[in-house]
Short mmCIF file of C-alpha atoms and ligand atoms in Angstrom, two decimals:
data_model
loop_
_atom_site.label_atom_id
_atom_site.label_comp_id
_atom_site.label_asym_id
_atom_site.label_seq_id
_atom_site.Cartn_x
_atom_site.Cartn_y
_atom_site.Cartn_z
CA UNK A 1 -2.09 11.25 -79.58
CA UNK A 2 -1.68 10.66 -75.90
CA UNK A 3 1.50 12.48 -75.06
CA UNK A 4 1.59 11.24 -71.50
CA UNK A 5 1.76 7.72 -72.82
CA UNK A 6 4.53 8.64 -75.20
CA UNK A 7 6.49 10.35 -72.52
CA UNK A 8 6.11 7.61 -69.98
CA UNK A 9 6.92 4.84 -72.40
CA UNK A 10 9.85 6.67 -73.84
CA UNK A 11 11.73 7.41 -70.68
CA UNK A 12 13.19 4.08 -69.53
CA UNK A 13 15.13 3.06 -72.60
CA UNK A 14 16.64 6.34 -73.62
CA UNK A 15 19.26 5.96 -76.31
CA UNK A 16 22.36 3.81 -76.18
CA UNK A 17 22.80 4.41 -72.48
CA UNK A 18 21.93 7.31 -70.23
CA UNK A 19 24.40 10.16 -70.26
CA UNK A 20 24.70 10.07 -66.50
CA UNK A 21 26.40 6.72 -66.65
CA UNK A 22 29.40 8.20 -68.32
CA UNK A 23 29.37 11.30 -66.17
CA UNK A 24 28.59 9.52 -62.94
CA UNK A 25 28.19 12.61 -60.75
CA UNK A 26 28.04 10.65 -57.51
CA UNK A 27 31.45 9.09 -57.99
CA UNK A 28 32.59 5.53 -57.54
CA UNK A 29 31.22 3.52 -54.64
CA UNK A 30 33.49 3.35 -51.65
CA UNK A 31 34.80 -0.18 -51.59
CA UNK A 32 37.19 -0.12 -48.67
CA UNK A 33 36.18 -2.84 -46.26
CA UNK A 34 37.39 -3.05 -42.72
CA UNK A 35 38.02 -6.48 -41.30
CA UNK A 36 37.66 -6.78 -37.57
CA UNK A 37 36.81 -9.13 -34.76
CA UNK A 38 33.46 -9.63 -33.06
CA UNK A 39 34.73 -7.71 -30.07
CA UNK A 40 35.47 -4.80 -32.39
CA UNK A 41 32.04 -4.98 -33.90
CA UNK A 42 30.49 -4.74 -30.47
CA UNK A 43 32.79 -1.96 -29.38
CA UNK A 44 31.19 1.35 -28.67
CA UNK A 45 34.46 3.08 -29.37
CA UNK A 46 34.52 1.70 -32.88
CA UNK A 47 30.92 2.65 -33.43
CA UNK A 48 31.75 6.20 -32.45
CA UNK A 49 34.74 6.30 -34.74
CA UNK A 50 32.74 5.04 -37.66
CA UNK A 51 30.04 7.56 -36.95
CA UNK A 52 32.63 10.33 -36.85
CA UNK A 53 34.15 9.14 -40.09
CA UNK A 54 30.77 9.24 -41.72
CA UNK A 55 30.04 12.70 -40.45
CA UNK A 56 33.42 13.95 -41.56
CA UNK A 57 32.76 12.62 -45.00
CA UNK A 58 29.43 14.43 -45.13
CA UNK A 59 30.84 17.65 -43.78
CA UNK A 60 34.48 17.98 -44.76
CA UNK A 61 36.35 20.36 -42.54
CA UNK A 62 38.05 22.48 -45.09
CA UNK A 63 36.92 23.56 -48.47
CA UNK A 64 40.20 24.46 -50.03
CA UNK A 65 41.01 25.84 -53.44
CA UNK A 66 44.08 23.68 -53.66
CA UNK A 67 42.02 20.50 -53.73
CA UNK A 68 40.79 21.28 -57.21
CA UNK A 69 37.28 22.27 -58.21
CA UNK A 70 34.79 22.29 -55.39
CA UNK A 71 31.79 21.44 -57.51
CA UNK A 72 31.72 20.59 -61.17
CA UNK A 73 29.09 18.59 -62.97
CA UNK A 74 30.98 15.47 -61.94
CA UNK A 75 32.60 15.69 -58.58
CA UNK A 76 29.97 16.66 -56.05
CA UNK A 77 30.23 15.02 -52.69
CA UNK A 78 27.86 12.10 -52.54
CA UNK A 79 27.96 10.73 -49.07
CA UNK A 80 24.47 11.81 -48.12
CA UNK A 81 21.80 9.37 -49.20
CA UNK A 82 19.23 12.06 -49.54
CA UNK A 83 21.45 14.14 -51.74
CA UNK A 84 22.37 11.15 -53.82
CA UNK A 85 18.73 10.35 -54.36
CA UNK A 86 17.91 13.93 -55.28
CA UNK A 87 20.78 14.08 -57.73
CA UNK A 88 19.78 10.81 -59.28
CA UNK A 89 16.27 12.12 -59.66
CA UNK A 90 17.55 15.29 -61.25
CA UNK A 91 19.71 13.44 -63.73
CA UNK A 92 16.86 11.15 -64.53
CA UNK A 93 14.51 14.05 -65.07
CA UNK A 94 16.95 15.65 -67.44
CA UNK A 95 17.24 12.48 -69.44
CA UNK A 96 13.50 12.22 -69.48
CA UNK A 97 13.17 15.75 -70.80
CA UNK A 98 15.76 15.16 -73.47
CA UNK A 99 13.83 12.15 -74.65
CA UNK A 100 10.63 14.14 -74.52
CA UNK A 101 12.20 16.72 -76.78
CA UNK A 102 13.26 14.05 -79.23
CA UNK A 103 9.76 12.61 -79.29
CA UNK A 104 8.27 16.04 -79.75
CA UNK A 105 10.52 16.70 -82.71
CA UNK A 106 9.76 13.32 -84.26
CA UNK A 107 6.02 13.76 -83.97
CA UNK A 108 5.94 17.31 -85.20
CA UNK A 109 8.31 16.73 -88.11
CA UNK A 110 7.66 19.38 -90.75
CA UNK A 111 3.99 19.62 -89.87
CA UNK A 112 2.55 23.10 -89.69
CA UNK A 113 0.60 22.22 -86.57
CA UNK A 114 2.85 21.19 -83.75
CA UNK A 115 2.25 19.54 -80.43
CA UNK A 116 4.15 20.76 -77.41
CA UNK A 117 5.18 18.53 -74.54
CA UNK A 118 6.35 21.52 -72.56
CA UNK A 119 3.94 20.79 -69.75
CA UNK A 120 5.32 17.33 -69.32
CA UNK A 121 8.86 18.49 -68.76
CA UNK A 122 10.37 17.88 -65.38
CA UNK A 123 13.23 20.35 -65.31
CA UNK A 124 12.99 24.02 -66.13
CA UNK A 125 16.00 26.28 -66.27
CA UNK A 126 16.87 27.73 -62.86
CA UNK A 127 13.77 26.13 -61.53
CA UNK A 128 14.89 22.63 -60.88
CA UNK A 129 14.25 22.86 -57.18
CA UNK A 130 10.68 22.11 -56.42
CA UNK A 131 11.39 20.10 -53.32
CA UNK A 132 10.28 20.90 -49.77
CA UNK A 133 10.38 24.53 -48.68
CA UNK A 134 11.95 25.81 -51.83
CA UNK A 135 9.65 28.60 -52.77
CA UNK A 136 11.28 31.06 -55.11
CA UNK A 137 9.85 34.05 -53.38
CA UNK A 138 13.07 36.03 -53.50
CA UNK A 139 12.88 36.51 -57.22
CA UNK A 140 9.42 37.92 -57.20
CA UNK A 141 8.00 41.23 -56.19
CA UNK A 142 5.24 39.56 -54.34
CA UNK A 143 5.86 39.52 -50.62
CA UNK A 144 4.97 36.06 -49.39
CA UNK A 145 4.89 37.17 -45.80
CA UNK A 146 1.94 39.33 -46.43
CA UNK A 147 -0.04 36.29 -47.41
CA UNK A 148 -3.79 36.50 -47.35
CA UNK A 149 -5.06 35.94 -43.90
CA UNK A 150 -7.49 33.07 -43.53
CA UNK A 151 -10.96 34.48 -42.95
CA UNK A 152 -11.58 34.68 -39.28
CA UNK A 153 -14.80 33.99 -37.51
CA UNK A 154 -16.07 36.95 -35.50
CA UNK A 155 -16.64 36.79 -31.76
CA UNK A 156 -20.22 35.80 -32.13
CA UNK A 157 -18.97 32.55 -33.59
CA UNK A 158 -20.76 32.53 -36.93
CA UNK A 159 -20.95 34.32 -40.26
CA UNK A 160 -23.70 34.43 -42.82
CA UNK A 161 -27.45 34.30 -42.42
CA UNK A 162 -30.21 31.70 -42.46
CA UNK A 163 -29.23 28.47 -44.10
CA UNK A 164 -25.91 30.00 -45.31
CA UNK A 165 -24.74 30.37 -41.76
CA UNK A 166 -21.21 29.16 -41.09
CA UNK A 167 -19.90 28.66 -37.59
CA UNK A 168 -16.32 28.41 -36.44
CA UNK A 169 -16.92 24.72 -36.05
CA UNK A 170 -17.73 24.35 -39.70
CA UNK A 171 -15.80 21.38 -41.01
CA UNK A 172 -14.75 22.98 -44.27
CA UNK A 173 -13.57 26.24 -42.74
CA UNK A 174 -11.80 24.42 -39.95
CA UNK A 175 -10.18 21.96 -42.30
CA UNK A 176 -8.82 24.68 -44.55
CA UNK A 177 -7.53 26.62 -41.59
CA UNK A 178 -5.79 23.54 -40.28
CA UNK A 179 -4.15 22.98 -43.63
CA UNK A 180 -2.96 26.57 -43.74
CA UNK A 181 -1.57 26.24 -40.24
CA UNK A 182 0.61 23.35 -41.31
CA UNK A 183 2.79 25.95 -42.99
CA UNK A 184 4.03 27.00 -39.60
CA UNK A 185 5.58 23.63 -38.91
CA UNK A 186 9.34 23.39 -39.14
CA UNK A 187 10.50 23.60 -42.77
CA UNK A 188 12.10 20.18 -42.53
CA UNK A 189 8.79 18.63 -41.67
CA UNK A 190 7.22 17.11 -44.74
CA UNK A 191 3.59 18.08 -44.91
CA UNK A 192 3.05 17.13 -48.53
CA UNK A 193 1.57 19.67 -50.88
CA UNK A 194 -1.81 20.00 -49.31
CA UNK A 195 -1.18 23.69 -48.88
CA UNK A 196 -1.41 24.29 -52.58
CA UNK A 197 -4.58 22.23 -52.89
CA UNK A 198 -7.92 22.70 -51.29
CA UNK A 199 -7.12 20.16 -48.64
CA UNK A 200 -9.23 20.01 -45.52
CA UNK A 201 -7.81 18.39 -42.43
CA UNK A 202 -10.01 17.28 -39.60
CA UNK A 203 -9.07 18.63 -36.19
CA UNK A 204 -8.09 15.19 -35.05
CA UNK A 205 -5.69 14.62 -37.92
CA UNK A 206 -4.32 18.12 -37.59
CA UNK A 207 -3.59 17.70 -33.91
CA UNK A 208 -1.92 14.36 -34.44
CA UNK A 209 0.23 15.88 -37.19
CA UNK A 210 1.06 18.86 -35.04
CA UNK A 211 2.18 16.65 -32.19
CA UNK A 212 4.32 14.66 -34.55
CA UNK A 213 5.80 17.78 -36.12
CA UNK A 214 6.80 19.13 -32.75
CA UNK A 215 8.52 15.95 -31.68
CA UNK A 216 10.25 15.74 -35.06
CA UNK A 217 11.38 19.31 -34.66
CA UNK A 218 12.87 18.56 -31.27
CA UNK A 219 14.52 15.44 -32.54
CA UNK A 220 16.03 17.21 -35.53
CA UNK A 221 17.16 20.09 -33.34
CA UNK A 222 19.08 17.60 -31.23
CA UNK A 223 20.62 16.04 -34.30
CA UNK A 224 21.52 19.41 -35.73
CA UNK A 225 23.18 20.46 -32.56
CA UNK A 226 25.37 17.42 -32.67
CA UNK A 227 26.33 18.03 -36.27
CA UNK A 228 27.16 21.66 -35.70
CA UNK A 229 29.43 20.87 -32.81
CA UNK A 230 31.18 18.05 -34.57
CA UNK A 231 32.01 19.88 -37.77
CA UNK A 232 34.02 22.90 -38.70
CA UNK A 233 32.14 26.12 -39.21
CA UNK A 234 33.66 26.38 -42.63
CA UNK A 235 31.82 23.63 -44.44
CA UNK A 236 28.56 24.29 -46.18
CA UNK A 237 25.73 21.99 -45.26
CA UNK A 238 24.43 19.31 -47.61
CA UNK A 239 21.35 21.34 -48.54
CA UNK A 240 23.52 24.22 -49.67
CA UNK A 241 25.75 21.85 -51.59
CA UNK A 242 22.73 20.56 -53.39
CA UNK A 243 21.64 24.08 -54.22
CA UNK A 244 25.09 24.84 -55.62
CA UNK A 245 25.06 21.60 -57.53
CA UNK A 246 21.73 22.52 -59.06
CA UNK A 247 23.17 25.77 -60.34
CA UNK A 248 25.95 23.85 -62.03
CA UNK A 249 23.52 21.23 -63.25
CA UNK A 250 21.26 23.88 -64.76
CA UNK A 251 24.25 25.19 -66.70
CA UNK A 252 24.17 28.55 -65.02
CA UNK A 253 27.59 27.98 -63.50
CA UNK A 254 30.37 26.11 -65.21
CA UNK A 255 32.51 25.10 -62.25
CA UNK A 256 32.66 26.15 -58.65
CA UNK A 257 36.40 26.28 -58.22
CA UNK A 258 36.75 26.81 -54.50
CA UNK A 259 36.35 28.98 -51.49
CA UNK A 260 37.75 32.51 -51.40
CA UNK A 261 36.63 33.51 -47.95
CA UNK A 262 35.07 32.06 -44.85
CA UNK A 263 33.70 34.63 -42.49
CA UNK A 264 31.54 34.34 -39.45
CA UNK A 265 28.39 34.98 -41.36
CA UNK A 266 29.15 33.86 -44.86
CA UNK A 267 31.28 31.70 -47.09
CA UNK A 268 32.27 33.06 -50.49
CA UNK A 269 33.13 30.83 -53.45
CA UNK A 270 34.59 31.52 -56.84
CA UNK A 271 32.91 30.04 -59.90
CA UNK A 272 33.20 30.22 -63.64
CA UNK A 273 29.97 31.39 -65.22
CA UNK A 274 27.97 29.10 -67.43
CA UNK A 275 25.65 29.71 -70.33
CA UNK A 276 23.61 32.82 -70.76
CA UNK A 277 19.85 32.47 -71.11
CA UNK A 278 17.39 34.72 -72.95
CA UNK A 279 17.06 37.07 -70.03
CA UNK A 280 20.37 36.66 -68.28
CA UNK A 281 23.99 37.15 -69.12
CA UNK A 282 26.24 35.26 -66.74
CA UNK A 283 29.57 37.00 -66.08
CA UNK A 284 32.62 34.90 -66.96
CA UNK A 285 33.62 34.75 -63.32
CA UNK A 286 31.22 34.78 -60.38
CA UNK A 287 31.37 35.09 -56.62
CA UNK A 288 28.88 33.01 -54.67
CA UNK A 289 28.08 34.30 -51.22
CA UNK A 290 26.52 31.66 -49.02
CA UNK A 291 24.95 33.12 -45.92
CA UNK A 292 25.54 30.76 -43.08
CA UNK A 293 22.60 28.90 -41.78
CA UNK A 294 24.22 28.36 -38.43
CA UNK A 295 22.06 30.83 -36.67
CA UNK A 296 24.10 31.98 -33.73
CA UNK A 297 26.18 34.53 -35.62
CA UNK A 298 23.14 36.41 -36.72
CA UNK A 299 21.70 37.04 -33.30
CA UNK A 300 23.60 40.25 -32.82
CA UNK A 301 22.54 41.59 -36.18
CA UNK A 302 18.90 41.85 -35.19
CA UNK A 303 19.18 45.55 -34.67
CA UNK A 304 20.01 46.22 -38.30
CA UNK A 305 16.98 44.56 -39.69
CA UNK A 306 14.44 44.73 -36.91
CA UNK A 307 14.27 48.48 -37.13
CA UNK A 308 14.47 48.69 -40.87
CA UNK A 309 10.94 49.62 -41.81
CA UNK A 310 11.34 47.88 -45.16
CA UNK A 311 11.43 44.62 -43.27
CA UNK A 312 9.37 45.55 -40.25
CA UNK A 313 6.18 43.73 -41.07
CA UNK A 314 7.98 40.63 -41.99
CA UNK A 315 10.45 40.36 -39.20
CA UNK A 316 8.16 39.22 -36.46
CA UNK A 317 6.63 36.48 -38.55
CA UNK A 318 9.81 34.89 -39.75
CA UNK A 319 11.65 31.88 -38.55
CA UNK A 320 15.44 32.16 -38.28
CA UNK A 321 16.03 30.33 -41.53
CA UNK A 322 13.96 32.88 -43.34
CA UNK A 323 15.74 35.73 -41.62
CA UNK A 324 19.01 34.47 -43.03
CA UNK A 325 17.49 34.41 -46.47
CA UNK A 326 16.43 37.95 -45.85
CA UNK A 327 20.07 39.01 -45.35
CA UNK A 328 20.81 37.60 -48.75
CA UNK A 329 17.78 39.34 -50.17
CA UNK A 330 18.84 42.61 -48.58
CA UNK A 331 22.30 42.34 -50.06
CA UNK A 332 20.74 41.76 -53.45
CA UNK A 333 18.44 44.79 -53.25
CA UNK A 334 21.19 47.04 -51.94
CA UNK A 335 23.64 45.95 -54.65
CA UNK A 336 20.99 46.63 -57.25
CA UNK A 337 20.46 50.15 -55.95
CA UNK A 338 24.19 50.76 -56.03
CA UNK A 339 24.51 49.35 -59.50
CA UNK A 340 21.77 51.69 -60.69
CA UNK A 341 23.63 54.65 -59.22
CA UNK A 342 26.81 53.58 -61.01
CA UNK A 343 28.78 52.77 -57.88
CA UNK A 344 31.45 50.13 -58.59
CA UNK A 345 30.17 46.98 -56.90
CA UNK A 346 29.43 43.35 -57.77
CA UNK A 347 26.54 42.86 -60.14
CA UNK A 348 23.77 40.57 -58.97
CA UNK A 349 23.36 37.42 -61.04
CA UNK A 350 20.81 35.42 -59.11
CA UNK A 351 19.51 34.85 -55.62
CA UNK A 352 18.40 31.43 -54.43
CA UNK A 353 17.39 31.17 -50.82
CA UNK A 354 20.47 32.08 -48.76
CA UNK A 355 22.84 31.91 -51.73
CA UNK A 356 23.65 35.05 -53.69
CA UNK A 357 25.51 34.81 -56.98
CA UNK A 358 27.18 37.97 -58.21
CA UNK A 359 29.95 39.03 -60.53
CA UNK A 360 33.47 38.36 -59.34
CA UNK A 361 35.69 41.35 -58.60
CA UNK A 362 39.12 40.10 -59.61
CA UNK A 363 40.56 38.00 -62.38
CA UNK A 364 41.52 34.38 -63.05
CA UNK A 365 40.21 33.19 -59.70
CA UNK A 366 42.24 35.75 -57.81
CA UNK A 367 39.97 38.14 -55.92
CA UNK A 368 40.83 41.80 -55.91
CA UNK A 369 42.70 42.71 -52.73
CA UNK A 370 40.99 44.56 -49.92
CA UNK A 371 42.15 48.14 -49.42
CA UNK A 372 43.72 47.05 -46.15
CA UNK A 373 45.95 44.60 -48.04
CA UNK A 374 47.24 46.74 -50.89
CA UNK A 375 50.05 49.19 -50.75
CA UNK A 376 49.04 52.13 -52.86
CA UNK A 377 51.31 54.89 -54.04
CA UNK A 378 50.38 58.32 -52.74
CA UNK A 379 48.63 59.30 -55.98
CA UNK A 380 46.48 56.16 -55.99
CA UNK A 381 45.78 56.60 -52.30
CA UNK A 382 44.54 60.12 -52.91
CA UNK A 383 42.48 58.94 -55.84
CA UNK A 384 41.00 56.15 -53.72
CA UNK A 385 40.11 58.67 -51.05
CA UNK A 386 38.22 61.02 -53.33
CA UNK A 387 36.48 58.15 -54.96
CA UNK A 388 35.42 56.78 -51.58
CA UNK A 389 34.11 60.17 -50.52
CA UNK A 390 32.15 60.33 -53.76
CA UNK A 391 30.74 56.85 -53.36
CA UNK A 392 29.63 57.54 -49.80
CA UNK A 393 27.74 60.59 -51.02
CA UNK A 394 26.17 58.68 -53.89
CA UNK A 395 25.23 55.86 -51.59
CA UNK A 396 23.54 58.29 -49.23
CA UNK A 397 21.87 60.59 -51.72
CA UNK A 398 21.13 58.43 -54.73
CA UNK A 399 20.70 55.02 -53.14
CA UNK A 400 19.31 56.32 -49.86
CA UNK A 401 21.64 53.94 -48.06
CA UNK A 402 24.26 53.89 -45.35
CA UNK A 403 26.76 51.07 -45.79
CA UNK A 404 26.95 50.40 -42.03
CA UNK A 405 30.05 48.24 -42.25
CA UNK A 406 32.31 50.40 -44.35
CA UNK A 407 36.03 50.05 -43.81
CA UNK A 408 39.18 49.01 -45.63
CA UNK A 409 37.96 45.42 -45.14
CA UNK A 410 34.95 45.87 -47.39
CA UNK A 411 36.54 47.93 -50.12
CA UNK A 412 38.38 46.15 -52.90
CA UNK A 413 41.02 47.67 -55.15
CA UNK A 414 40.48 46.57 -58.72
CA UNK A 415 41.11 48.13 -62.14
CA UNK A 416 42.54 51.22 -60.52
CA UNK A 417 39.48 51.98 -58.43
CA UNK A 418 37.67 51.16 -55.22
CA UNK A 419 34.77 48.69 -55.27
CA UNK A 420 32.25 48.45 -52.46
CA UNK A 421 31.14 45.03 -51.25
CA UNK A 422 29.33 43.42 -48.33
CA UNK A 423 26.13 45.42 -48.13
CA UNK A 424 23.73 42.96 -46.54
CA UNK A 425 23.62 45.07 -43.41
CA UNK A 426 23.23 48.43 -45.14
CA UNK A 427 20.25 50.49 -44.04
CA UNK A 428 18.40 53.61 -45.07
CA UNK A 429 19.55 56.82 -43.37
CA UNK A 430 16.28 57.13 -41.50
CA UNK A 431 16.82 53.78 -39.83
CA UNK A 432 16.67 54.46 -36.07
CA UNK A 433 20.44 53.96 -35.87
CA UNK A 434 21.26 54.95 -39.44
CA UNK A 435 23.18 58.11 -38.59
CA UNK A 436 25.19 56.33 -35.92
CA UNK A 437 26.15 53.69 -38.46
CA UNK A 438 27.12 56.44 -40.88
CA UNK A 439 29.28 58.10 -38.28
CA UNK A 440 31.04 54.83 -37.58
CA UNK A 441 31.64 54.37 -41.32
CA UNK A 442 33.04 57.89 -41.50
CA UNK A 443 35.37 57.22 -38.60
CA UNK A 444 36.77 54.09 -40.28
CA UNK A 445 37.23 55.80 -43.62
CA UNK A 446 38.74 58.98 -42.19
CA UNK A 447 41.18 57.07 -40.03
CA UNK A 448 42.24 54.80 -42.84
CA UNK A 449 43.02 57.58 -45.28
CA UNK A 450 44.58 59.86 -42.71
CA UNK A 451 46.89 57.06 -41.60
CA UNK A 452 47.51 56.33 -45.27
CA UNK A 453 48.97 59.78 -45.65
CA UNK A 454 46.21 61.59 -47.53
CA UNK A 455 46.64 65.11 -46.26
CA UNK A 456 43.35 66.28 -47.76
CA UNK A 457 41.30 63.64 -45.99
CA UNK A 458 38.47 65.12 -43.93
CA UNK A 459 38.22 64.10 -40.32
CA UNK A 460 35.30 61.89 -39.29
CA UNK A 461 33.00 64.75 -38.34
CA UNK A 462 33.67 66.75 -41.47
CA UNK A 463 33.20 63.62 -43.52
CA UNK A 464 29.89 62.90 -41.83
CA UNK A 465 28.58 66.35 -42.71
CA UNK A 466 29.94 66.12 -46.23
CA UNK A 467 28.17 62.84 -46.83
CA UNK A 468 24.88 63.53 -45.10
CA UNK A 469 24.56 67.21 -45.95
CA UNK A 470 23.73 67.81 -42.30
CA UNK A 471 25.46 70.56 -40.47
CA UNK A 472 26.40 69.31 -37.07
CA UNK A 473 28.75 71.82 -35.52
CA UNK A 474 29.96 70.10 -32.38
CA UNK A 475 33.75 70.17 -32.33
CA UNK A 476 34.31 67.05 -30.28
CA UNK A 477 33.30 63.44 -30.70
CA UNK A 478 31.08 63.17 -27.63
CA UNK A 479 28.91 66.17 -28.43
CA UNK A 480 28.81 65.24 -32.07
CA UNK A 481 27.53 61.79 -31.25
CA UNK A 482 24.96 63.25 -28.86
CA UNK A 483 23.61 65.46 -31.64
CA UNK A 484 23.39 62.50 -33.96
CA UNK A 485 21.38 60.57 -31.43
CA UNK A 486 19.14 63.55 -30.84
CA UNK A 487 18.40 63.70 -34.57
CA UNK A 488 17.61 60.03 -34.64
CA UNK A 489 15.32 60.38 -31.69
CA UNK A 490 13.53 63.27 -33.30
CA UNK A 491 12.93 61.16 -36.35
CA UNK A 492 11.59 58.34 -34.24
CA UNK A 493 9.24 60.69 -32.42
CA UNK A 494 8.04 61.89 -35.77
CA UNK A 495 7.30 58.30 -36.71
CA UNK A 496 5.41 57.83 -33.47
CA UNK A 497 3.35 60.94 -33.97
CA UNK A 498 2.75 60.83 -37.67
CA UNK A 499 2.85 57.13 -38.34
CA UNK A 500 5.46 57.55 -41.00
CA UNK A 501 9.08 58.45 -41.44
CA UNK A 502 10.39 61.68 -42.82
CA UNK A 503 11.30 60.86 -46.35
CA UNK A 504 14.92 61.67 -45.64
CA UNK A 505 17.25 63.66 -43.51
CA UNK A 506 17.82 66.82 -45.44
CA UNK A 507 20.75 66.91 -47.76
CA UNK A 508 21.15 70.64 -48.09
CA UNK A 509 20.96 73.67 -45.89
CA UNK A 510 19.43 73.62 -42.44
CA UNK A 511 18.11 70.28 -41.43
CA UNK A 512 14.40 70.65 -42.21
CA UNK A 513 13.84 67.56 -40.19
CA UNK A 514 12.48 70.01 -37.62
CA UNK A 515 9.61 71.08 -39.81
CA UNK A 516 7.52 69.11 -42.25
P1 ADP B 1 31.61 38.87 -44.94
O1 ADP B 1 30.28 39.21 -44.33
O2 ADP B 1 32.04 37.48 -44.67
O3 ADP B 1 32.66 39.90 -44.63
P2 ADP B 1 31.93 39.76 -47.69
O4 ADP B 1 30.82 40.08 -48.61
O5 ADP B 1 32.73 40.89 -47.18
O6 ADP B 1 31.32 38.88 -46.51
O7 ADP B 1 32.87 38.72 -48.42
C1 ADP B 1 34.00 38.18 -47.80
C2 ADP B 1 35.21 38.27 -48.69
O8 ADP B 1 34.98 37.56 -49.89
C3 ADP B 1 35.55 39.67 -49.11
O9 ADP B 1 36.39 40.29 -48.21
C4 ADP B 1 36.22 39.48 -50.44
O10 ADP B 1 37.59 39.19 -50.26
C5 ADP B 1 35.52 38.25 -50.99
N1 ADP B 1 34.44 38.65 -51.90
C6 ADP B 1 33.13 38.84 -51.60
N2 ADP B 1 32.43 39.17 -52.68
C7 ADP B 1 33.29 39.21 -53.71
C8 ADP B 1 33.18 39.49 -55.11
N3 ADP B 1 32.01 39.80 -55.67
N4 ADP B 1 34.29 39.40 -55.86
C9 ADP B 1 35.48 39.08 -55.31
N5 ADP B 1 35.65 38.81 -54.02
C10 ADP B 1 34.59 38.85 -53.21
MN1 MN B 2 33.17 41.70 -45.34
#
């Protein structure tokens, strides 16, 4: 039997009425009409106001918990046409799949041989985003930025021999190269899916497309600029909303209740977890960290990632949007390392582009307080101190990481212990500035606990040695810092001379960084 036919014929009249009609995720149409005179209609002022109204609807200024759930299956904001269309499509696809399943069951009945329509499904769990630049590279081990290079033509301008000779002007080679180069166009620019196919573009078509892509890019940059200036930093953009909606739609999250924090670089939401799948248990409460795609805040973070050899090869090739995804990816990897070492920290649930879902530290929508906001009794304070010392050592020795933004702002107090969060900027100790970052962490921690009345708390220099296992003897801050920088420089020289890093700064005895 022709299952395509079955599927296609079955879709339109599914059951007594599509489920989405009752759920109506895009809400009721806005029926308010404004009556006004011709003069008003022609007024530029009015046009501006209407425009502003529209923009405000698309990008609400505040995402507040008090307003009720931020995203459920039903209430997502629907003022963007594109989003509406995508949601409609998604709902339709789900209906379609449900019908497909019914047909499959009907046909197979009790028969021993069964037919599967799996390949005709439109939605797959967690994978309902096949649109535009949504490649799920973050979940795989494969590094997409080390993609195969297109074969180049040597200087002499040809490869092969005799009748198999291929020159750089060869139509096929050229065409494929052109197609591959389309990938470098702005992500918003729709190039179709020629990249996945063996599509060959003629030079003429390629150049016309390129020209168009550039002007589109400029146009959209202008538009973006306008949007960013006219809306509060707090709101998440429509694309992110759609991504969040998809997570709810896929059943992974139950409800996104609201925002728990808006920082310069990220917005964090609380959500109730949805259904577990075969390979994933979703915690009952989740925190969703959305890394901001407004790029300006990330400029000054270059130094963390640029010099991190784990990301070195990729950095130069990435566009800013991808760099932001990389922060999310880094946070995920670092949390995983910490989890493996048994350090109390959020557990990673899933990463999608610049959105990281992890377990929620807190209860009933109330996030655990930061150490800076709790008043601990002296016993708890002491306990917190020793635990922090321990975690810093574990982080350094077992995870091979330096937090690099450790302070009472990124430590939560929950269940009678300290939890570490916010590790997107964490680096390995051999990072060119790793030891400086560690020293800064130590200063924050030492000062906090000393001010908090923990008599046993080591000072920043002692703490640094205790964590790193190094033995820097300088008795004042300036000299200490100079020695740290000297060590870092030595490591860098080693990299220059030997092409690789020392595996680690020593953790016991004399620093054998001096010898191999
Ligand atoms: P930022 O870079 O904005 O500082 P953080 O990761 O520190 O990002 O998150 C900001 C705030 O959100 C935290 O101070 C904390 O209050 C809250 N938060 C983040 N992750 C979690 C989590 N997993 N559970 C509970 N609260 C969280
Ligand atoms: Mn933080």
